[in-house]
Amino acid sequence: MIKSGFNPKAIHTLLSNKPSLQLAIALSSGLLMGTTPAPGNLWFVAWIALVPLWILVNSTSKAQTLKFKWLLGFLWGVGYHGLAISWIRDLHPLTWMGVPWLASIAIALFAWSASTLWGGLLVSTWSWGMAFLSQRVSDRTPSPWLRILVGVALWCGLESLWSTGALWWTSLSFTQSPHNLAILHLGQISGPNTVVAAIVTINGLLAESWLSLFPPRPTPHTPHPKNYLAIALGLLITLHLIGFGLYLQPLTDQPIAGLRIGIVQGNIPTRIKLFEEGISRAIAAYTNGYRALANQGVDAVLMPEGALPYYWIGANRARDPLYQAIADKGIPLWLGTPGLRNGRVTQSLFSINGQGDEIGRYDKIKLVPLGEYIPFESIVGRFISRLSPVEASMVLGKPNQHFDTPFGRAIAGICYDSAFTRLFRNQAATGGQFIITASNNDPYGAAMMTQHHAQDVMRAIESDRWAVRATNTGFSGVVDPHGHTVWISDFRTYQTHVAIIFRRQTQTPYVRWGDWLTPSLLVMATLAWLGHRLT
């Protein structure tokens, strides 16, 4: 007991008897975690924001059912994911597409709520699993160390599972980008789940320091709360030192591997892009930008997703002003524009050599649900299409694509792809020497654009590659392999920029072996839990 009047037992008793207060705390701590990415940028909060949920879920109160603890996790997840991706509301208005005002609001709210609820389901599944573990077996509760091991393994496993689906953006690792570069370098070891494991472990240790004040059956060997706090602090420092050691590794880029890349940010609003005014502006902006950058002696030019709002391929290509500029200047171009694959539309990035010939192509793999395609179109497409502004679904790109350029193989991504680390890791493992991403980002605001930049920072660090980003409305940028933002464009402006990057052929442990940490944790946690059940 602390003489100042702070009474942990009274607080614990109050929480145990106030279910409504527990629900409020779960939601509030989730919202607190939601302040970690832009625009909140409170990345350091992530190291404590999971503590309240951990305490509530692992409480031994008999009044708490598994369903109630499932609800605690769901509210935490809704708070975190809902606040972090609240920029989805920027979809409204869609009246420029002929969508009525109220229908436009409904579409934006549906997209926001569906993504939020899906994130809430992840955390509620974790909470249910932890609550199930905490149930007594033969009058014995699991040890705090078993809870921590299972809690970390389960969270990493669920994030791995969720990241294979269509809705993914807000991994716990994402809370540290782009600010905490030291801890983000742990991603080089086993991908973003290495950072996730670090965050969950520290939160678990802090939570167990509180729970240790109220052991179900105190024994002389019950750890003192200070022990958990000391371990948490020591581990936090150690993890940052490991990451900092990786951060300090010199890049040692050779001048012969350098490339001068021109970036064009056209700033053509989506609401006009598909109409005559937008098409004219796009042709002028990107053709003039290409010529200006070619005159500055760049090796290649990168343009964003949908830079030209029409098919690049076709018989009339030779009369296209941009094609004529390529024929005149002879500088390779990486062009984001719609493509065709077996008669279906793709969102594509074309690699075009100095003669105007296509030598490489990447089709977007992770299309935006309802925005670029209708999920389960053949089954429920007619019903869901009422909530989607798209008239026809694009076709998803095939996995394991390669993107060849005149300078060797690159790692390509288009917009939403940036949230899916496996796409980048696979391309790095098969010879990708630098990252290029093309994005639209309109009609979203600065919060989403900053978060998107943060995703590409993580991908650059994990793969130890230079990354060049071209967006339509912001923020285009250049990121080095240590996650430094070498250059970033302004918000919703027309800009061109010349960036110097370097081709690299290194392979981090993550690129070489993938996410080996998560299955290792799951195996260890399963064996430990079985041992607890059987003894």
Short mmCIF file of C-alpha atoms in Angstrom, two decimals:
data_model
loop_
_atom_site.label_atom_id
_atom_site.label_comp_id
_atom_site.label_asym_id
_atom_site.label_seq_id
_atom_site.Cartn_x
_atom_site.Cartn_y
_atom_site.Cartn_z
CA MET A 1 0.00 0.00 0.00
CA ILE A 2 1.28 3.46 -0.88
CA LYS A 3 0.82 6.08 1.86
CA SER A 4 -0.23 8.80 -0.55
CA GLY A 5 -3.70 7.32 -0.62
CA PHE A 6 -3.36 5.32 -3.82
CA ASN A 7 -5.18 2.08 -3.06
CA PRO A 8 -4.74 -0.62 -5.73
CA LYS A 9 -7.03 -3.04 -3.91
CA ALA A 10 -9.88 -0.52 -3.81
CA ILE A 11 -9.44 0.19 -7.51
CA HIS A 12 -9.34 -3.52 -8.29
CA THR A 13 -12.50 -4.13 -6.27
CA LEU A 14 -14.29 -1.24 -7.98
CA LEU A 15 -13.40 -2.56 -11.42
CA SER A 16 -14.50 -6.08 -10.53
CA ASN A 17 -17.97 -4.85 -9.54
CA LYS A 18 -18.57 -2.37 -12.36
CA PRO A 19 -18.98 -4.10 -15.75
CA SER A 20 -20.02 -0.84 -17.39
CA LEU A 21 -16.81 0.80 -16.16
CA GLN A 22 -14.76 -2.10 -17.55
CA LEU A 23 -16.39 -1.66 -20.96
CA ALA A 24 -15.68 2.08 -20.87
CA ILE A 25 -12.03 1.47 -19.97
CA ALA A 26 -11.64 -1.07 -22.78
CA LEU A 27 -13.05 1.35 -25.36
CA SER A 28 -11.02 4.28 -24.00
CA SER A 29 -7.73 2.39 -24.06
CA GLY A 30 -8.47 1.29 -27.63
CA LEU A 31 -9.06 4.91 -28.58
CA LEU A 32 -5.79 5.75 -26.86
CA MET A 33 -4.00 3.27 -29.12
CA GLY A 34 -5.78 4.92 -32.05
CA THR A 35 -3.82 8.13 -31.38
CA THR A 36 -0.50 6.45 -32.21
CA PRO A 37 -0.55 6.79 -36.04
CA ALA A 38 -1.15 10.06 -37.90
CA PRO A 39 -2.62 12.49 -37.20
CA GLY A 40 -2.07 11.76 -33.48
CA ASN A 41 1.53 10.52 -33.87
CA LEU A 42 1.70 9.46 -30.19
CA TRP A 43 3.71 6.34 -31.07
CA PHE A 44 5.08 5.91 -27.53
CA VAL A 45 1.53 5.37 -26.21
CA ALA A 46 1.46 1.97 -27.93
CA TRP A 47 3.75 0.57 -25.22
CA ILE A 48 1.07 1.05 -22.53
CA ALA A 49 -2.30 1.27 -24.32
CA LEU A 50 -2.89 -2.50 -24.29
CA VAL A 51 -2.30 -2.77 -20.52
CA PRO A 52 -5.91 -2.01 -19.40
CA LEU A 53 -7.38 -4.62 -21.76
CA TRP A 54 -4.83 -7.23 -20.66
CA ILE A 55 -5.73 -6.64 -17.01
CA LEU A 56 -9.47 -6.79 -17.64
CA VAL A 57 -9.33 -9.91 -19.80
CA ASN A 58 -7.04 -11.82 -17.43
CA SER A 59 -8.94 -10.92 -14.30
CA THR A 60 -10.12 -13.96 -12.32
CA SER A 61 -13.46 -12.41 -11.42
CA LYS A 62 -16.16 -15.09 -11.65
CA ALA A 63 -18.67 -12.46 -12.73
CA GLN A 64 -16.92 -12.11 -16.07
CA THR A 65 -18.06 -14.61 -18.68
CA LEU A 66 -16.19 -15.49 -21.84
CA LYS A 67 -18.79 -13.52 -23.81
CA PHE A 68 -18.16 -10.44 -21.67
CA LYS A 69 -14.41 -10.66 -22.17
CA TRP A 70 -14.99 -11.12 -25.90
CA LEU A 71 -16.93 -7.85 -25.78
CA LEU A 72 -14.10 -6.11 -23.93
CA GLY A 73 -11.70 -6.99 -26.74
CA PHE A 74 -14.21 -6.03 -29.39
CA LEU A 75 -14.64 -2.54 -27.91
CA TRP A 76 -10.88 -2.08 -27.64
CA GLY A 77 -10.46 -3.12 -31.27
CA VAL A 78 -13.28 -0.85 -32.42
CA GLY A 79 -11.67 2.06 -30.60
CA TYR A 80 -8.21 1.45 -32.06
CA HIS A 81 -9.05 0.55 -35.63
CA GLY A 82 -12.01 2.91 -35.88
CA LEU A 83 -10.02 5.98 -34.84
CA ALA A 84 -6.89 5.03 -36.78
CA ILE A 85 -8.78 4.66 -40.08
CA SER A 86 -11.35 7.40 -39.52
CA TRP A 87 -9.97 9.04 -42.68
CA ILE A 88 -12.13 6.62 -44.69
CA ARG A 89 -14.91 9.18 -44.23
CA ASP A 90 -13.09 11.30 -46.81
CA LEU A 91 -14.69 9.08 -49.45
CA HIS A 92 -17.74 11.31 -49.16
CA PRO A 93 -18.96 13.02 -51.28
CA LEU A 94 -19.24 10.73 -54.30
CA THR A 95 -21.79 12.90 -56.03
CA TRP A 96 -19.34 13.49 -58.90
CA MET A 97 -19.91 9.84 -59.82
CA GLY A 98 -23.65 10.34 -59.93
CA VAL A 99 -24.15 8.85 -56.45
CA PRO A 100 -26.90 10.66 -54.48
CA TRP A 101 -25.82 12.59 -51.39
CA LEU A 102 -27.37 10.23 -48.83
CA ALA A 103 -26.11 7.17 -50.69
CA SER A 104 -22.64 8.70 -50.70
CA ILE A 105 -22.75 9.09 -46.92
CA ALA A 106 -23.98 5.51 -46.59
CA ILE A 107 -21.12 4.18 -48.72
CA ALA A 108 -18.49 6.05 -46.68
CA LEU A 109 -20.00 4.95 -43.35
CA PHE A 110 -20.32 1.35 -44.53
CA ALA A 111 -16.67 1.24 -45.62
CA TRP A 112 -15.54 2.75 -42.30
CA SER A 113 -17.74 0.56 -40.12
CA ALA A 114 -16.94 -2.68 -41.99
CA SER A 115 -13.20 -2.10 -41.65
CA THR A 116 -13.59 -1.10 -38.00
CA LEU A 117 -15.71 -4.11 -37.09
CA TRP A 118 -13.26 -6.44 -38.82
CA GLY A 119 -10.45 -4.98 -36.72
CA GLY A 120 -12.63 -5.31 -33.61
CA LEU A 121 -13.14 -8.99 -34.40
CA LEU A 122 -9.37 -9.56 -34.36
CA VAL A 123 -8.97 -8.17 -30.85
CA SER A 124 -12.14 -9.86 -29.56
CA THR A 125 -10.80 -13.21 -30.78
CA TRP A 126 -7.59 -12.53 -28.90
CA SER A 127 -9.50 -11.57 -25.76
CA TRP A 128 -11.64 -14.72 -25.91
CA GLY A 129 -8.53 -16.87 -26.33
CA MET A 130 -6.79 -15.21 -23.39
CA ALA A 131 -9.91 -15.48 -21.20
CA PHE A 132 -10.23 -19.16 -22.08
CA LEU A 133 -6.61 -19.70 -21.09
CA SER A 134 -7.13 -17.91 -17.78
CA GLN A 135 -9.89 -20.28 -16.73
CA ARG A 136 -8.76 -22.53 -13.93
CA VAL A 137 -7.63 -26.06 -14.69
CA SER A 138 -7.81 -28.34 -11.66
CA ASP A 139 -8.04 -25.24 -9.44
CA ARG A 140 -4.86 -23.82 -10.96
CA THR A 141 -4.58 -20.62 -12.92
CA PRO A 142 -1.95 -20.34 -15.66
CA SER A 143 1.29 -18.67 -14.69
CA PRO A 144 1.86 -15.06 -15.78
CA TRP A 145 4.72 -16.23 -18.01
CA LEU A 146 2.40 -18.65 -19.81
CA ARG A 147 -0.16 -15.86 -20.27
CA ILE A 148 2.50 -13.59 -21.74
CA LEU A 149 3.77 -16.29 -24.11
CA VAL A 150 0.29 -17.22 -25.29
CA GLY A 151 -0.82 -13.59 -25.49
CA VAL A 152 2.09 -12.64 -27.74
CA ALA A 153 1.82 -15.74 -29.93
CA LEU A 154 -1.94 -15.42 -30.32
CA TRP A 155 -1.79 -11.74 -31.29
CA CYS A 156 0.96 -12.36 -33.85
CA GLY A 157 -0.93 -15.33 -35.24
CA LEU A 158 -4.14 -13.36 -35.61
CA GLU A 159 -2.37 -10.46 -37.34
CA SER A 160 -0.79 -12.94 -39.76
CA LEU A 161 -4.21 -14.42 -40.49
CA TRP A 162 -5.97 -11.05 -40.87
CA SER A 163 -3.22 -9.75 -43.18
CA THR A 164 -4.03 -12.47 -45.71
CA GLY A 165 -7.51 -10.99 -46.22
CA ALA A 166 -8.84 -7.98 -48.08
CA LEU A 167 -9.12 -5.58 -45.11
CA TRP A 168 -5.76 -4.81 -43.52
CA TRP A 169 -4.02 -1.60 -42.53
CA THR A 170 -3.55 -1.14 -38.79
CA SER A 171 -1.06 -3.70 -37.50
CA LEU A 172 0.27 -2.86 -34.04
CA SER A 173 3.69 -2.52 -35.70
CA PHE A 174 2.25 0.32 -37.76
CA THR A 175 1.93 2.42 -34.58
CA GLN A 176 5.71 2.97 -34.54
CA SER A 177 6.11 4.23 -38.12
CA PRO A 178 7.68 6.47 -39.25
CA HIS A 179 8.95 7.83 -35.94
CA ASN A 180 10.54 5.00 -33.95
CA LEU A 181 13.10 3.89 -36.51
CA ALA A 182 15.14 1.90 -33.98
CA ILE A 183 12.28 -0.45 -33.09
CA LEU A 184 11.12 -0.65 -36.73
CA HIS A 185 14.48 -2.21 -37.59
CA LEU A 186 13.36 -5.30 -35.69
CA GLY A 187 11.24 -5.88 -38.79
CA GLN A 188 14.43 -6.93 -40.57
CA ILE A 189 14.57 -9.99 -38.29
CA SER A 190 11.14 -11.51 -38.93
CA GLY A 191 8.93 -8.83 -40.45
CA PRO A 192 6.40 -6.55 -38.76
CA ASN A 193 5.31 -9.26 -36.32
CA THR A 194 8.68 -8.85 -34.61
CA VAL A 195 7.59 -5.33 -33.66
CA VAL A 196 4.11 -6.61 -32.75
CA ALA A 197 5.64 -9.20 -30.43
CA ALA A 198 7.75 -6.52 -28.75
CA ILE A 199 4.76 -4.23 -28.14
CA VAL A 200 2.50 -6.99 -26.81
CA THR A 201 5.24 -8.39 -24.57
CA ILE A 202 5.95 -5.04 -22.90
CA ASN A 203 2.25 -4.36 -22.39
CA GLY A 204 1.81 -7.86 -20.97
CA LEU A 205 4.63 -7.44 -18.48
CA LEU A 206 3.25 -4.10 -17.29
CA ALA A 207 -0.21 -5.60 -16.92
CA GLU A 208 1.10 -8.61 -15.00
CA SER A 209 2.82 -6.26 -12.56
CA TRP A 210 -0.66 -5.03 -11.59
CA LEU A 211 -2.25 -8.49 -11.59
CA SER A 212 0.52 -9.77 -9.33
CA LEU A 213 -0.89 -7.56 -6.57
CA PHE A 214 -3.96 -9.79 -6.48
CA PRO A 215 -2.83 -13.41 -6.98
CA PRO A 216 -5.64 -16.00 -6.68
CA ARG A 217 -3.53 -18.00 -4.23
CA PRO A 218 -0.56 -16.04 -2.84
CA THR A 219 2.60 -18.06 -2.21
CA PRO A 220 6.06 -17.11 -0.99
CA HIS A 221 7.22 -17.47 -4.59
CA THR A 222 4.67 -15.02 -6.03
CA PRO A 223 6.74 -12.46 -8.01
CA HIS A 224 6.78 -8.91 -6.71
CA PRO A 225 5.27 -6.28 -9.03
CA LYS A 226 8.64 -4.56 -9.22
CA ASN A 227 10.09 -7.67 -10.83
CA TYR A 228 7.75 -7.37 -13.79
CA LEU A 229 8.40 -3.65 -14.08
CA ALA A 230 12.15 -4.20 -14.04
CA ILE A 231 11.93 -6.90 -16.71
CA ALA A 232 9.65 -4.72 -18.84
CA LEU A 233 12.02 -1.76 -18.64
CA GLY A 234 15.09 -3.91 -19.28
CA LEU A 235 13.47 -5.63 -22.25
CA LEU A 236 12.23 -2.34 -23.70
CA ILE A 237 15.75 -0.91 -23.55
CA THR A 238 17.30 -4.10 -24.95
CA LEU A 239 14.89 -4.27 -27.90
CA HIS A 240 15.60 -0.65 -28.78
CA LEU A 241 19.35 -1.26 -28.51
CA ILE A 242 19.09 -4.25 -30.87
CA GLY A 243 17.09 -2.16 -33.33
CA PHE A 244 19.49 0.73 -32.95
CA GLY A 245 22.39 -1.60 -33.72
CA LEU A 246 20.71 -2.58 -36.99
CA TYR A 247 19.94 1.08 -37.65
CA LEU A 248 23.63 1.98 -37.32
CA GLN A 249 24.74 -0.48 -40.01
CA PRO A 250 26.29 1.53 -42.85
CA LEU A 251 24.50 1.41 -46.19
CA THR A 252 27.75 1.29 -48.23
CA ASP A 253 25.98 2.00 -51.52
CA GLN A 254 28.26 2.00 -54.56
CA PRO A 255 27.99 4.92 -57.04
CA ILE A 256 27.73 2.43 -59.91
CA ALA A 257 24.46 1.19 -58.38
CA GLY A 258 22.96 4.68 -58.29
CA LEU A 259 19.89 5.75 -60.26
CA ARG A 260 18.44 9.20 -60.86
CA ILE A 261 14.67 8.78 -60.70
CA GLY A 262 12.23 11.50 -61.68
CA ILE A 263 8.90 11.67 -59.83
CA VAL A 264 5.78 13.37 -61.13
CA GLN A 265 2.91 14.22 -58.78
CA GLY A 266 0.15 15.36 -61.14
CA ASN A 267 -2.45 16.50 -58.58
CA ILE A 268 -5.45 15.64 -60.76
CA PRO A 269 -8.52 15.31 -58.46
CA THR A 270 -10.38 12.04 -58.90
CA ARG A 271 -13.67 13.91 -59.27
CA ILE A 272 -12.51 15.28 -62.64
CA LYS A 273 -9.97 12.66 -63.72
CA LEU A 274 -12.40 10.54 -65.73
CA PHE A 275 -13.94 13.46 -67.58
CA GLU A 276 -12.69 15.60 -70.46
CA GLU A 277 -11.17 18.30 -68.25
CA GLY A 278 -9.33 15.75 -66.11
CA ILE A 279 -8.04 13.77 -69.07
CA SER A 280 -6.68 16.94 -70.70
CA ARG A 281 -5.02 18.03 -67.46
CA ALA A 282 -3.52 14.58 -66.91
CA ILE A 283 -2.03 14.40 -70.39
CA ALA A 284 -0.53 17.88 -70.07
CA ALA A 285 0.74 17.44 -66.50
CA TYR A 286 2.41 14.11 -66.99
CA THR A 287 3.75 14.73 -70.49
CA ASN A 288 5.26 18.07 -69.47
CA GLY A 289 6.58 16.55 -66.26
CA TYR A 290 8.22 13.71 -68.18
CA ARG A 291 9.89 16.09 -70.63
CA ALA A 292 11.13 18.39 -67.85
CA LEU A 293 12.63 15.51 -65.88
CA ALA A 294 14.16 13.97 -69.01
CA ASN A 295 15.87 17.30 -69.66
CA GLN A 296 17.40 17.08 -66.18
CA GLY A 297 19.15 13.86 -67.08
CA VAL A 298 17.17 11.32 -65.07
CA ASP A 299 17.55 7.59 -65.73
CA ALA A 300 13.80 6.89 -65.45
CA VAL A 301 10.53 8.59 -64.55
CA LEU A 302 7.91 7.27 -62.12
CA MET A 303 4.24 8.28 -62.35
CA PRO A 304 1.44 7.44 -59.91
CA GLU A 305 -1.45 5.01 -60.01
CA GLY A 306 -3.94 5.99 -62.71
CA ALA A 307 -1.76 8.82 -64.00
CA LEU A 308 -3.44 8.41 -67.37
CA PRO A 309 -7.14 7.56 -66.88
CA TYR A 310 -7.30 5.45 -70.03
CA TYR A 311 -5.74 2.30 -71.45
CA TRP A 312 -2.10 2.77 -72.41
CA ILE A 313 -2.14 -0.28 -74.62
CA GLY A 314 -3.90 -0.20 -77.97
CA ALA A 315 -3.55 0.76 -81.62
CA ASN A 316 -3.75 4.51 -80.94
CA ARG A 317 -0.81 4.56 -78.55
CA ALA A 318 1.55 6.01 -81.17
CA ARG A 319 -0.55 9.19 -81.32
CA ASP A 320 -0.46 9.62 -77.54
CA PRO A 321 1.51 12.77 -76.50
CA LEU A 322 3.28 10.89 -73.71
CA TYR A 323 4.33 8.12 -76.09
CA GLN A 324 5.67 10.73 -78.47
CA ALA A 325 7.63 12.28 -75.61
CA ILE A 326 9.21 8.90 -74.84
CA ALA A 327 10.14 8.45 -78.49
CA ASP A 328 11.69 11.93 -78.45
CA LYS A 329 13.58 11.72 -75.14
CA GLY A 330 14.32 8.00 -74.88
CA ILE A 331 14.01 7.88 -71.08
CA PRO A 332 12.35 4.80 -69.52
CA LEU A 333 9.01 5.34 -67.81
CA TRP A 334 7.11 3.54 -65.05
CA LEU A 335 3.51 4.44 -65.72
CA GLY A 336 0.46 3.79 -63.56
CA THR A 337 -2.60 3.34 -65.76
CA PRO A 338 -5.45 0.86 -66.32
CA GLY A 339 -4.60 -2.30 -68.21
CA LEU A 340 -6.41 -5.31 -69.62
CA ARG A 341 -5.93 -8.95 -68.70
CA ASN A 342 -8.08 -11.54 -70.47
CA GLY A 343 -10.65 -8.89 -71.23
CA ARG A 344 -10.85 -7.67 -67.62
CA VAL A 345 -9.60 -4.31 -66.32
CA THR A 346 -6.52 -4.23 -64.08
CA GLN A 347 -4.92 -1.45 -62.05
CA SER A 348 -1.42 -1.67 -63.48
CA LEU A 349 2.09 -0.25 -63.42
CA PHE A 350 3.87 -0.58 -66.78
CA SER A 351 7.63 -0.62 -67.24
CA ILE A 352 8.35 1.08 -70.58
CA ASN A 353 11.82 1.31 -72.07
CA GLY A 354 13.30 4.25 -73.95
CA GLN A 355 11.81 3.01 -77.22
CA GLY A 356 8.28 2.99 -75.82
CA ASP A 357 8.06 -0.80 -75.55
CA GLU A 358 6.53 -2.56 -72.55
CA ILE A 359 9.19 -4.70 -70.85
CA GLY A 360 7.52 -5.25 -67.49
CA ARG A 361 4.14 -5.05 -65.84
CA TYR A 362 2.72 -5.26 -62.34
CA ASP A 363 -1.02 -5.65 -61.71
CA LYS A 364 -2.30 -4.49 -58.35
CA ILE A 365 -2.85 -7.49 -56.10
CA LYS A 366 -4.72 -5.95 -53.17
CA LEU A 367 -7.61 -4.06 -54.73
CA VAL A 368 -9.81 -1.91 -52.49
CA PRO A 369 -13.07 -3.73 -51.69
CA LEU A 370 -16.12 -1.85 -53.06
CA GLY A 371 -13.82 0.84 -54.46
CA GLU A 372 -12.09 -1.23 -57.16
CA TYR A 373 -13.89 -4.54 -57.03
CA ILE A 374 -17.00 -6.13 -55.53
CA PRO A 375 -16.20 -8.99 -53.13
CA PHE A 376 -17.94 -12.30 -53.90
CA GLU A 377 -19.38 -10.69 -56.99
CA SER A 378 -20.68 -13.95 -58.44
CA ILE A 379 -22.58 -14.78 -55.23
CA VAL A 380 -23.80 -11.54 -53.68
CA GLY A 381 -22.58 -9.01 -56.23
CA ARG A 382 -26.03 -7.66 -57.05
CA PHE A 383 -26.75 -6.86 -53.39
CA ILE A 384 -23.31 -5.49 -52.47
CA SER A 385 -23.07 -3.45 -55.67
CA ARG A 386 -25.71 -1.13 -54.21
CA LEU A 387 -23.12 -0.07 -51.63
CA SER A 388 -20.32 0.35 -54.17
CA PRO A 389 -19.67 3.26 -56.57
CA VAL A 390 -17.85 0.99 -59.05
CA GLU A 391 -19.76 -0.18 -62.10
CA ALA A 392 -17.51 -3.14 -62.84
CA SER A 393 -14.94 -5.02 -60.80
CA MET A 394 -11.28 -4.89 -61.67
CA VAL A 395 -9.42 -8.20 -61.65
CA LEU A 396 -6.86 -8.84 -58.92
CA GLY A 397 -3.25 -9.24 -59.94
CA LYS A 398 -1.66 -12.65 -59.56
CA PRO A 399 0.67 -13.28 -56.61
CA ASN A 400 4.41 -13.75 -57.10
CA GLN A 401 4.68 -11.19 -59.90
CA HIS A 402 8.02 -9.76 -61.02
CA PHE A 403 8.64 -6.24 -62.28
CA ASP A 404 11.52 -5.92 -64.71
CA THR A 405 13.11 -2.60 -65.65
CA PRO A 406 16.05 -1.54 -67.86
CA PHE A 407 18.10 -1.42 -64.63
CA GLY A 408 17.24 -4.85 -63.27
CA ARG A 409 14.35 -6.22 -61.27
CA ALA A 410 12.41 -3.85 -58.99
CA ILE A 411 9.91 -4.37 -56.17
CA ALA A 412 6.58 -2.88 -57.23
CA GLY A 413 3.45 -1.98 -55.32
CA ILE A 414 0.33 -0.03 -56.12
CA CYS A 415 -1.42 1.97 -53.38
CA TYR A 416 -3.19 -0.45 -51.00
CA ASP A 417 -0.51 -3.08 -51.66
CA SER A 418 1.77 -1.12 -49.32
CA ALA A 419 -0.02 -2.50 -46.24
CA PHE A 420 0.80 -6.11 -47.16
CA THR A 421 4.40 -6.87 -46.29
CA ARG A 422 4.47 -10.34 -47.91
CA LEU A 423 4.08 -8.80 -51.38
CA PHE A 424 7.28 -6.79 -50.92
CA ARG A 425 9.18 -9.52 -49.12
CA ASN A 426 8.48 -12.03 -51.91
CA GLN A 427 9.72 -9.64 -54.59
CA ALA A 428 12.85 -8.79 -52.60
CA ALA A 429 13.59 -12.51 -52.15
CA THR A 430 13.41 -13.05 -55.92
CA GLY A 431 15.83 -10.30 -56.89
CA GLY A 432 14.06 -6.96 -56.44
CA GLN A 433 16.75 -4.31 -55.95
CA PHE A 434 14.68 -1.20 -55.11
CA ILE A 435 11.06 -0.35 -54.32
CA ILE A 436 8.76 1.73 -56.47
CA THR A 437 5.17 2.38 -55.43
CA ALA A 438 2.49 4.22 -57.36
CA SER A 439 -0.60 5.54 -55.58
CA ASN A 440 -3.57 7.81 -56.16
CA ASN A 441 -4.53 8.72 -52.54
CA ASP A 442 -7.31 11.06 -53.66
CA PRO A 443 -9.90 11.90 -52.28
CA TYR A 444 -8.35 11.16 -48.90
CA GLY A 445 -6.82 13.83 -46.70
CA ALA A 446 -3.40 14.34 -45.18
CA ALA A 447 -3.94 11.81 -42.36
CA MET A 448 -4.33 8.91 -44.77
CA MET A 449 -1.44 10.10 -46.93
CA THR A 450 0.87 10.29 -43.92
CA GLN A 451 -0.18 6.80 -42.85
CA HIS A 452 0.43 5.50 -46.37
CA HIS A 453 3.91 6.97 -46.31
CA ALA A 454 4.45 5.22 -42.97
CA GLN A 455 3.56 1.88 -44.56
CA ASP A 456 6.23 2.34 -47.23
CA VAL A 457 8.78 3.33 -44.58
CA MET A 458 8.22 -0.07 -42.94
CA ARG A 459 8.55 -1.91 -46.25
CA ALA A 460 11.85 -0.13 -47.00
CA ILE A 461 13.34 -1.05 -43.62
CA GLU A 462 12.16 -4.68 -43.66
CA SER A 463 13.64 -5.35 -47.09
CA ASP A 464 16.69 -3.07 -46.72
CA ARG A 465 15.80 -1.28 -49.95
CA TRP A 466 15.52 2.28 -51.22
CA ALA A 467 11.90 3.22 -51.91
CA VAL A 468 10.52 5.79 -54.34
CA ARG A 469 6.86 6.79 -54.02
CA ALA A 470 4.82 8.61 -56.67
CA THR A 471 1.32 9.69 -55.70
CA ASN A 472 -1.33 11.74 -57.44
CA THR A 473 -2.12 14.22 -54.66
CA GLY A 474 0.44 13.60 -51.87
CA PHE A 475 2.67 12.59 -50.28
CA SER A 476 5.18 11.41 -52.88
CA GLY A 477 8.53 10.66 -51.34
CA VAL A 478 11.90 8.94 -51.18
CA VAL A 479 12.86 6.67 -48.28
CA ASP A 480 16.27 5.14 -47.64
CA PRO A 481 16.78 1.57 -46.29
CA HIS A 482 17.01 2.88 -42.72
CA GLY A 483 13.59 4.53 -42.97
CA HIS A 484 14.77 8.13 -43.32
CA THR A 485 12.47 10.25 -45.43
CA VAL A 486 14.97 11.80 -47.82
CA TRP A 487 12.29 13.86 -49.57
CA ILE A 488 8.53 14.22 -49.32
CA SER A 489 6.21 16.27 -51.50
CA ASP A 490 3.66 18.84 -50.47
CA PHE A 491 -0.05 18.15 -50.03
CA ARG A 492 -2.26 18.43 -53.12
CA THR A 493 0.20 20.28 -55.33
CA TYR A 494 1.73 19.61 -58.74
CA GLN A 495 5.38 18.70 -58.27
CA THR A 496 8.31 17.07 -60.00
CA HIS A 497 11.44 15.89 -58.22
CA VAL A 498 14.71 14.16 -59.03
CA ALA A 499 15.72 11.51 -56.51
CA ILE A 500 18.98 9.59 -56.27
CA ILE A 501 18.54 6.02 -55.07
CA PHE A 502 20.70 2.90 -55.11
CA ARG A 503 20.09 -0.67 -56.16
CA ARG A 504 20.74 -3.20 -53.40
CA GLN A 505 20.99 -6.99 -53.34
CA THR A 506 21.26 -7.60 -49.60
CA GLN A 507 18.87 -10.02 -47.91
CA THR A 508 17.69 -9.41 -44.39
CA PRO A 509 16.73 -12.43 -42.26
CA TYR A 510 13.10 -11.56 -42.95
CA VAL A 511 13.63 -11.49 -46.71
CA ARG A 512 15.57 -14.76 -46.56
CA TRP A 513 13.34 -16.76 -44.20
CA GLY A 514 10.07 -14.84 -43.97
CA ASP A 515 8.10 -14.55 -40.74
CA TRP A 516 9.68 -17.43 -38.84
CA LEU A 517 8.94 -15.86 -35.44
CA THR A 518 5.16 -16.25 -35.46
CA PRO A 519 5.03 -20.03 -36.08
CA SER A 520 7.83 -20.47 -33.53
CA LEU A 521 5.83 -18.58 -30.91
CA LEU A 522 2.66 -20.52 -31.74
CA VAL A 523 4.44 -23.87 -31.35
CA MET A 524 6.03 -22.85 -28.04
CA ALA A 525 2.75 -21.45 -26.71
CA THR A 526 0.83 -24.58 -27.70
CA LEU A 527 3.32 -26.89 -26.04
CA ALA A 528 3.40 -24.76 -22.89
CA TRP A 529 -0.41 -24.63 -22.71
CA LEU A 530 -0.70 -28.39 -23.20
CA GLY A 531 1.85 -28.90 -20.45
CA HIS A 532 -0.21 -26.68 -18.17
CA ARG A 533 -3.38 -28.63 -18.97
CA LEU A 534 -1.84 -32.05 -18.42
CA THR A 535 0.09 -31.43 -15.21
#
